[in-house]
Short mmCIF file of C-alpha atoms and ligand atoms in Angstrom, two decimals:
data_model
loop_
_atom_site.label_atom_id
_atom_site.label_comp_id
_atom_site.label_asym_id
_atom_site.label_seq_id
_atom_site.Cartn_x
_atom_site.Cartn_y
_atom_site.Cartn_z
CA MET A 3 0.00 0.00 0.00
CA THR A 4 2.63 2.50 1.02
CA ASP A 5 4.40 1.94 -2.28
CA ILE A 6 1.61 3.60 -4.19
CA ALA A 7 1.07 6.44 -1.73
CA PRO A 8 1.90 9.79 -3.32
CA VAL A 9 5.36 11.08 -2.46
CA SER A 10 3.88 13.95 -0.48
CA ALA A 11 2.12 11.46 1.83
CA ARG A 12 5.45 9.86 2.67
CA ARG A 13 7.17 13.10 3.65
CA ASP A 14 6.40 14.47 7.09
CA LEU A 15 7.52 18.08 7.09
CA SER A 16 5.39 19.17 10.03
CA GLN A 17 8.47 19.57 12.25
CA ALA A 18 10.89 20.78 9.57
CA PRO A 19 12.68 23.72 11.26
CA LEU A 20 12.56 25.86 8.10
CA LEU A 21 8.79 25.53 7.73
CA VAL A 22 8.11 25.91 11.45
CA ALA A 23 10.20 29.10 11.56
CA ALA A 24 8.59 30.44 8.38
CA ALA A 25 5.16 30.00 9.97
CA GLY A 26 6.23 31.91 13.08
CA GLY A 27 6.36 28.77 15.25
CA ARG A 28 9.16 27.52 17.51
CA PRO A 29 11.54 25.30 15.57
CA SER A 30 13.65 22.62 17.28
CA ARG A 31 16.77 24.41 16.02
CA VAL A 32 17.58 27.57 14.08
CA PRO A 33 17.09 26.49 10.46
CA VAL A 34 19.97 27.26 8.13
CA TRP A 35 20.55 27.15 4.40
CA PHE A 36 22.73 29.18 2.06
CA MET A 37 21.79 31.09 -1.05
CA ARG A 38 23.88 29.58 -3.86
CA GLN A 39 24.70 26.57 -1.71
CA ALA A 40 24.59 24.44 -4.87
CA GLY A 41 27.23 25.02 -7.47
CA ARG A 42 30.52 26.76 -7.62
CA SER A 43 31.88 26.17 -4.12
CA LEU A 44 31.57 22.39 -4.42
CA PRO A 45 34.23 20.23 -6.14
CA GLU A 46 31.62 17.51 -6.72
CA TYR A 47 29.55 20.06 -8.67
CA HIS A 48 32.45 20.96 -10.98
CA GLU A 49 33.15 17.30 -11.54
CA PHE A 50 29.52 16.36 -12.20
CA ARG A 51 28.71 19.32 -14.49
CA ALA A 52 32.00 19.26 -16.45
CA GLY A 53 31.25 19.58 -20.16
CA THR A 54 27.57 20.50 -19.75
CA PRO A 55 26.64 24.17 -20.22
CA MET A 56 24.93 25.72 -17.19
CA LEU A 57 21.50 26.21 -18.79
CA GLU A 58 21.52 22.73 -20.30
CA ALA A 59 22.10 21.31 -16.81
CA CYS A 60 19.18 23.39 -15.49
CA LEU A 61 16.86 21.77 -18.06
CA ASP A 62 17.97 18.19 -17.36
CA ALA A 63 15.85 16.67 -14.57
CA GLU A 64 18.48 14.20 -13.39
CA MET A 65 21.22 16.81 -13.26
CA VAL A 66 18.92 19.22 -11.43
CA CYS A 67 18.22 16.51 -8.88
CA GLU A 68 21.83 15.52 -8.29
CA ILE A 69 23.22 19.09 -8.07
CA THR A 70 20.41 20.17 -5.73
CA LEU A 71 21.19 17.25 -3.40
CA GLN A 72 24.95 17.80 -3.24
CA PRO A 73 24.98 20.58 -0.61
CA VAL A 74 22.25 18.86 1.43
CA ARG A 75 24.34 15.69 1.67
CA ARG A 76 27.55 17.56 2.39
CA HIS A 77 26.45 20.28 4.82
CA GLY A 78 23.30 18.92 6.47
CA VAL A 79 21.43 22.15 5.76
CA ASP A 80 17.73 22.54 6.61
CA ALA A 81 16.59 23.12 3.04
CA ALA A 82 17.46 22.25 -0.50
CA ILE A 83 17.16 24.99 -3.10
CA LEU A 84 16.32 23.86 -6.58
CA PHE A 85 19.32 24.01 -8.90
CA SER A 86 18.17 26.43 -11.57
CA ASP A 87 18.70 30.07 -12.45
CA ILE A 88 16.54 33.15 -12.67
CA VAL A 89 16.98 33.22 -16.47
CA VAL A 90 15.90 29.58 -16.98
CA PRO A 91 12.23 30.44 -17.76
CA LEU A 92 13.34 33.16 -20.21
CA ARG A 93 15.60 30.74 -22.02
CA ALA A 94 12.95 28.00 -21.92
CA ALA A 95 10.45 30.44 -23.46
CA GLY A 96 12.87 31.07 -26.32
CA VAL A 97 14.76 34.24 -25.39
CA ASP A 98 18.26 34.07 -26.88
CA LEU A 99 20.51 34.28 -23.83
CA ASP A 100 23.32 32.41 -22.18
CA ILE A 101 25.09 32.26 -18.84
CA VAL A 102 28.71 33.19 -19.40
CA PRO A 103 30.99 31.72 -16.72
CA GLY A 104 32.39 34.42 -14.46
CA THR A 105 30.02 37.05 -15.94
CA GLY A 106 26.44 35.89 -15.57
CA PRO A 107 23.46 36.04 -17.92
CA VAL A 108 24.08 37.70 -21.32
CA VAL A 109 21.14 38.51 -23.61
CA ALA A 110 21.74 38.46 -27.39
CA GLU A 111 19.13 41.11 -28.24
CA PRO A 112 18.41 43.43 -25.31
CA VAL A 113 14.82 44.62 -24.83
CA ARG A 114 14.68 48.40 -25.21
CA SER A 115 11.48 49.37 -27.04
CA ALA A 116 7.78 48.64 -27.11
CA ALA A 117 8.35 46.50 -30.20
CA ASP A 118 11.00 44.47 -28.34
CA VAL A 119 8.54 43.89 -25.50
CA ALA A 120 5.82 42.81 -27.91
CA ARG A 121 8.23 40.25 -29.38
CA LEU A 122 9.01 38.67 -26.00
CA PRO A 123 7.72 35.11 -25.99
CA ARG A 124 5.32 33.76 -23.41
CA LEU A 125 6.22 30.76 -21.27
CA SER A 126 4.18 27.58 -21.50
CA GLU A 127 4.25 25.06 -18.69
CA ASP A 128 5.57 22.39 -21.07
CA GLN A 129 8.69 24.41 -21.77
CA VAL A 130 9.81 24.01 -18.15
CA ARG A 131 8.65 20.40 -17.80
CA PRO A 132 12.23 19.19 -17.03
CA VAL A 133 12.22 21.47 -13.97
CA ALA A 134 8.98 19.90 -12.73
CA ASP A 135 10.44 16.45 -13.42
CA GLY A 136 13.54 17.41 -11.43
CA VAL A 137 11.33 18.44 -8.50
CA GLY A 138 9.56 15.07 -8.73
CA LEU A 139 12.88 13.20 -8.52
CA LEU A 140 13.99 15.36 -5.60
CA LEU A 141 10.90 14.73 -3.52
CA ARG A 142 11.76 11.03 -3.56
CA GLU A 143 15.29 11.69 -2.32
CA LEU A 144 14.90 14.52 0.15
CA GLY A 145 13.02 12.81 2.95
CA ASP A 146 12.06 15.42 5.49
CA THR A 147 14.27 18.19 4.12
CA PRO A 148 12.11 20.88 2.49
CA LEU A 149 12.72 21.91 -1.11
CA ILE A 150 12.69 25.62 -1.95
CA GLY A 151 11.68 26.57 -5.48
CA PHE A 152 12.47 30.01 -6.85
CA ALA A 153 12.15 32.57 -9.59
CA GLY A 154 13.65 35.93 -10.43
CA ALA A 155 11.32 38.83 -9.70
CA PRO A 156 10.10 40.96 -12.62
CA PHE A 157 12.44 43.90 -11.87
CA THR A 158 15.62 41.84 -11.68
CA LEU A 159 14.69 39.93 -14.84
CA ALA A 160 13.92 43.24 -16.58
CA SER A 161 17.34 44.57 -15.65
CA TYR A 162 19.10 41.64 -17.37
CA LEU A 163 16.87 41.93 -20.44
CA ILE A 164 17.24 45.69 -20.80
CA GLU A 165 20.94 46.00 -19.95
CA GLY A 166 21.76 42.86 -21.95
CA GLY A 167 23.75 41.47 -19.03
CA PRO A 168 24.88 42.21 -15.49
CA SER A 169 24.92 45.91 -14.67
CA ARG A 170 26.39 47.94 -11.84
CA ASN A 171 24.21 51.04 -12.27
CA HIS A 172 21.12 49.73 -14.10
CA GLU A 173 21.11 52.97 -16.08
CA ARG A 174 19.24 51.80 -19.16
CA THR A 175 16.71 50.05 -16.93
CA LYS A 176 16.00 53.13 -14.83
CA ALA A 177 15.97 55.39 -17.89
CA LEU A 178 13.39 53.21 -19.64
CA MET A 179 11.32 52.89 -16.47
CA ARG A 180 11.07 56.65 -16.06
CA SER A 181 11.06 57.80 -19.72
CA GLU A 182 8.81 55.17 -21.25
CA PRO A 183 6.52 54.03 -18.46
CA ASP A 184 4.07 52.33 -20.86
CA THR A 185 6.83 50.16 -22.28
CA TRP A 186 8.06 49.49 -18.75
CA HIS A 187 4.65 48.41 -17.50
CA ALA A 188 4.13 46.18 -20.54
CA LEU A 189 7.50 44.53 -19.95
CA LEU A 190 6.96 44.02 -16.24
CA GLY A 191 3.50 42.63 -16.94
CA ARG A 192 4.97 40.08 -19.31
CA LEU A 193 7.71 39.13 -16.85
CA THR A 194 5.12 38.76 -14.10
CA GLU A 195 3.36 36.13 -16.21
CA ILE A 196 6.62 34.29 -16.86
CA ALA A 197 7.71 34.28 -13.21
CA SER A 198 4.23 33.23 -12.06
CA THR A 199 4.05 30.37 -14.56
CA PHE A 200 7.53 29.17 -13.59
CA LEU A 201 6.66 29.21 -9.88
CA ARG A 202 3.27 27.61 -10.35
CA VAL A 203 4.89 24.73 -12.24
CA GLN A 204 7.28 24.24 -9.32
CA VAL A 205 4.44 24.43 -6.78
CA ALA A 206 2.34 21.92 -8.73
CA ALA A 207 5.37 19.60 -8.82
CA GLY A 208 5.58 19.79 -5.04
CA VAL A 209 8.13 22.36 -3.78
CA ASP A 210 7.69 23.15 -0.09
CA ALA A 211 8.47 26.89 -0.16
CA VAL A 212 9.35 29.48 -2.78
CA GLN A 213 11.78 32.38 -2.87
CA LEU A 214 11.34 35.33 -5.20
CA PHE A 215 14.76 36.84 -5.89
CA ASP A 216 14.63 40.57 -6.55
CA SER A 217 18.38 40.76 -6.22
CA TRP A 218 18.85 44.22 -7.71
CA ALA A 219 15.73 46.00 -6.37
CA GLY A 220 17.94 47.73 -3.79
CA ALA A 221 19.19 49.96 -6.61
CA LEU A 222 15.83 51.78 -6.53
CA SER A 223 14.38 54.46 -4.29
CA GLU A 224 11.41 53.32 -2.26
CA ARG A 225 9.26 55.71 -4.27
CA ASP A 226 10.20 54.16 -7.61
CA TYR A 227 10.03 50.66 -6.14
CA ARG A 228 6.46 51.24 -5.00
CA GLU A 229 5.30 52.69 -8.31
CA PHE A 230 7.19 50.59 -10.85
CA VAL A 231 8.01 47.28 -9.18
CA LEU A 232 5.93 46.39 -6.14
CA PRO A 233 2.63 45.83 -8.02
CA TYR A 234 4.31 43.20 -10.20
CA SER A 235 6.07 41.33 -7.41
CA ALA A 236 2.76 41.44 -5.54
CA ALA A 237 1.02 39.91 -8.56
CA VAL A 238 3.57 37.08 -8.65
CA PHE A 239 2.91 36.32 -4.98
CA ALA A 240 -0.84 36.68 -5.49
CA SER A 241 -0.66 34.03 -8.22
CA LEU A 242 0.54 31.64 -5.48
CA ALA A 243 -2.13 32.56 -2.96
CA ASP A 244 -3.69 29.10 -3.14
CA ALA A 245 -0.35 27.27 -2.85
CA GLY A 246 -0.35 27.10 0.94
CA ILE A 247 3.45 27.25 1.22
CA PRO A 248 5.75 29.97 2.63
CA LYS A 249 6.79 32.75 0.28
CA ILE A 250 10.25 34.29 0.81
CA HIS A 251 11.30 37.58 -0.80
CA PHE A 252 14.92 38.65 -1.06
CA GLY A 253 17.00 41.47 -2.49
CA VAL A 254 20.42 43.02 -1.89
CA GLY A 255 20.75 46.49 -0.36
CA THR A 256 17.04 46.58 0.38
CA GLY A 257 17.17 48.04 3.91
CA GLU A 258 14.95 50.94 2.79
CA LEU A 259 12.58 48.62 0.91
CA LEU A 260 11.95 45.90 3.49
CA GLY A 261 8.52 47.17 4.48
CA ALA A 262 7.42 47.50 0.87
CA MET A 263 8.75 44.02 0.10
CA ARG A 264 6.69 42.60 2.94
CA GLN A 265 3.66 44.42 1.59
CA ALA A 266 4.21 42.68 -1.74
CA GLY A 267 2.93 39.56 0.01
CA ALA A 268 5.98 37.81 1.45
CA ASP A 269 5.77 35.63 4.56
CA VAL A 270 9.53 35.79 5.08
CA VAL A 271 11.81 38.66 4.07
CA GLY A 272 15.50 38.15 3.32
CA VAL A 273 17.91 40.74 4.67
CA ASP A 274 21.45 41.43 3.48
CA TRP A 275 24.27 42.23 5.95
CA ARG A 276 23.85 46.01 5.80
CA ILE A 277 21.27 46.26 8.57
CA PRO A 278 20.90 44.12 11.69
CA LEU A 279 18.00 41.68 11.91
CA ASP A 280 16.42 43.40 14.91
CA GLU A 281 16.24 46.65 12.95
CA ALA A 282 14.92 44.74 9.92
CA ALA A 283 12.21 43.21 12.13
CA ARG A 284 11.25 46.69 13.37
CA ARG A 285 10.87 47.97 9.82
CA LEU A 286 8.85 44.92 8.79
CA ARG A 287 6.58 45.24 11.81
CA ALA A 288 5.94 48.90 11.03
CA ALA A 289 4.88 47.97 7.49
CA ASP A 290 2.09 45.69 8.77
CA PRO A 291 1.31 46.75 12.34
CA GLY A 292 -1.70 44.47 12.81
CA GLY A 293 -0.13 41.55 10.97
CA PRO A 294 1.77 38.52 12.21
CA GLU A 295 5.19 38.99 13.77
CA PRO A 296 7.69 39.30 10.89
CA VAL A 297 9.92 36.38 9.94
CA VAL A 298 13.41 37.25 8.68
CA GLN A 299 16.06 35.37 6.74
CA GLY A 300 19.75 36.18 6.73
CA ASN A 301 22.09 37.89 7.22
CA LEU A 302 25.74 36.85 7.44
CA ASP A 303 28.04 38.75 5.10
CA PRO A 304 29.26 36.07 2.64
CA ALA A 305 32.74 37.62 2.77
CA LEU A 306 32.98 36.63 6.46
CA LEU A 307 33.15 32.97 5.43
CA PHE A 308 36.75 33.92 4.61
CA ALA A 309 37.43 35.36 8.12
CA SER A 310 39.03 33.60 11.08
CA PRO A 311 36.85 31.07 12.95
CA ASP A 312 36.52 33.22 16.09
CA VAL A 313 35.39 36.28 14.11
CA LEU A 314 32.92 34.15 12.20
CA GLU A 315 31.50 32.54 15.34
CA ARG A 316 31.05 35.86 17.11
CA GLU A 317 29.23 37.21 14.10
CA ILE A 318 26.93 34.18 13.95
CA VAL A 319 26.09 34.46 17.66
CA ARG A 320 25.25 38.15 17.18
CA ILE A 321 23.02 37.41 14.18
CA VAL A 322 21.13 34.59 15.90
CA ASP A 323 20.70 36.80 18.94
CA GLU A 324 19.34 39.71 16.87
CA GLY A 325 17.13 37.28 14.97
CA ARG A 326 15.37 36.36 18.22
CA SER A 327 13.62 39.73 18.21
CA ALA A 328 11.68 38.67 15.08
CA GLY A 329 8.73 36.30 14.97
CA GLY A 330 11.02 33.77 13.33
CA HIS A 331 14.54 33.57 11.91
CA ILE A 332 15.97 31.44 9.13
CA PHE A 333 19.77 31.67 9.17
CA ASN A 334 21.33 32.39 5.77
CA LEU A 335 23.88 34.63 4.15
CA GLY A 336 23.04 38.20 3.20
CA HIS A 337 23.69 37.20 -0.44
CA GLY A 338 24.95 34.11 -2.26
CA VAL A 339 27.99 31.98 -1.47
CA LEU A 340 30.97 33.62 -3.16
CA PRO A 341 33.16 31.67 -5.58
CA HIS A 342 36.26 30.23 -3.86
CA THR A 343 34.43 29.85 -0.54
CA ASP A 344 35.82 26.83 1.33
CA PRO A 345 32.92 24.35 1.49
CA ASP A 346 34.20 23.02 4.83
CA VAL A 347 33.54 26.44 6.34
CA ILE A 348 29.93 26.23 5.14
CA THR A 349 29.58 22.84 6.86
CA ARG A 350 31.09 24.24 10.08
CA VAL A 351 28.76 27.25 10.04
CA THR A 352 25.79 24.91 9.64
CA GLU A 353 26.92 22.83 12.62
CA PHE A 354 27.65 25.91 14.71
CA VAL A 355 24.20 27.42 14.07
CA HIS A 356 22.59 24.09 14.90
CA GLY A 357 24.48 24.08 18.19
CA LEU A 358 22.89 27.38 19.21
CA SER A 359 19.59 26.54 20.80
CA PRO A 360 16.81 28.76 19.47
CA ALA A 361 15.52 29.00 23.04
CA ASP A 362 18.80 29.95 24.66
CA ALA A 363 18.29 33.70 24.56
CA SER A 364 21.27 35.62 25.88
C1 LIG K 9 20.96 37.45 -10.00
C2 LIG K 9 20.81 35.94 -10.05
C3 LIG K 9 21.24 35.09 -11.09
N1 LIG K 9 20.91 33.80 -10.73
C4 LIG K 9 20.29 33.79 -9.50
C5 LIG K 9 20.18 35.14 -9.08
C6 LIG K 9 19.51 35.59 -7.83
C7 LIG K 9 20.36 35.32 -6.65
C8 LIG K 9 21.50 36.29 -6.48
O1 LIG K 9 21.24 37.51 -6.36
O2 LIG K 9 22.62 35.83 -6.43
C9 LIG K 9 19.72 32.68 -8.76
C10 LIG K 9 20.44 31.40 -8.75
N2 LIG K 9 21.35 30.91 -9.65
C11 LIG K 9 21.72 29.66 -9.28
C12 LIG K 9 20.99 29.28 -8.13
C13 LIG K 9 21.09 27.87 -7.60
C14 LIG K 9 20.57 27.44 -6.41
C15 LIG K 9 21.39 27.81 -5.20
O3 LIG K 9 21.17 28.88 -4.61
O4 LIG K 9 22.24 26.97 -4.79
C16 LIG K 9 20.19 30.38 -7.79
C17 LIG K 9 19.23 30.53 -6.61
C18 LIG K 9 22.69 28.79 -9.95
C19 LIG K 9 23.81 29.43 -10.68
N3 LIG K 9 23.76 30.52 -11.51
C20 LIG K 9 24.99 30.74 -12.04
C21 LIG K 9 25.89 29.76 -11.56
C22 LIG K 9 27.35 29.67 -11.92
C23 LIG K 9 27.43 28.93 -13.22
C24 LIG K 9 28.61 28.05 -13.27
O5 LIG K 9 28.71 27.11 -12.48
O6 LIG K 9 29.44 28.29 -14.18
C25 LIG K 9 25.15 28.92 -10.71
C26 LIG K 9 25.62 27.69 -9.99
C27 LIG K 9 25.32 31.80 -12.99
C28 LIG K 9 24.75 33.13 -12.68
N4 LIG K 9 23.44 33.48 -12.85
C29 LIG K 9 23.25 34.78 -12.41
C30 LIG K 9 24.51 35.27 -11.97
C31 LIG K 9 24.76 36.65 -11.41
C32 LIG K 9 25.44 34.22 -12.13
C33 LIG K 9 26.88 34.18 -11.71
C34 LIG K 9 27.86 34.43 -12.79
C35 LIG K 9 29.23 34.01 -12.34
O7 LIG K 9 29.82 34.76 -11.52
O8 LIG K 9 29.69 32.97 -12.77
C36 LIG K 9 21.93 35.45 -12.34
#
């Protein structure tokens, strides 16, 4: 009988620290995972992916499964994050782009006019079927470790499409947003559909939480964020309203935007290292005074994984302590694992955080 039970029936995630913390409950330990835990820092990743281009690996269910599992096996983290990339749904839909090693996503024909927006393809669920298949394989392997699905938020995707690649200043993006608002709104509307479809496919396949990465939103003023970005991120979250799983929202340099990002519909807000978690919690509380106590994720500076063990431990203790002032805390970095990070340090940080009782307030 049990052999034919659906996979979901065989996974008991009711006590999973990540999900308990995300719901504002009291987890058995401080949950910890690392943005970009899969990939570059792991020798087994380089060995396994050798010869396969990044985006090809992201659209191969078995590779997705294996690479997603690698950091879970090695570090004992409290969540797996799907091995994919924010540009995967764009590529799957037919946008001509690639991920150039050491650079990031590069778009062959940047989107800079209303005609370019009109030419952008839509995403069908079938085009990302390998991602759903990868999720299916993972649910069989992960046991009681939750799987986080993700997508890039409309603004961050728009920046790559408009700039044509990674950008320090996002100047073409901001210029288009302010000079041609109709084109901007059409583009963001289209990207909202793509991100929503990509996430809904992952949810239907069984992911246990989702994270919407608006990595570069911190480049905007709160005023521009509210007018030109928030409605679209909110629409992505609204498209998941019936999913019944936690929704995490993250960006870099977003100290001034945290309240607005919560208002977009996030259950958990990621915080980079620029502001302490207790201050982040205050800002999140102020954005929804009658709402549930805010849950935060973060916020160790990824560069500190290169510091001496005593410095690193002191920093972790401070972060966990400041995290106690929120309604829940999921330990993470303030941004992704940097290349050349020693994976053994990531394992030690995981163990150290697990050794800090969530109840042992100082
Ligand atoms: C902005 C962004 C991108 N991709 C992503 C974001 C949002 C998160 C963030 O702000 O860091 C999200 C992402 N990309 C990747 C993951 C995997 C899951 C995980 O977190 O472990 C996730 C969550 C794999 C990847 N995405 C990429 C790699 C490296 C590719 C390789 O191995 O050659 C991996 C493992 C490539 C990529 N893709 C992107 C960049 C900036 C890069 C790095 C370029 C480089 O420095 O090499 C775009």
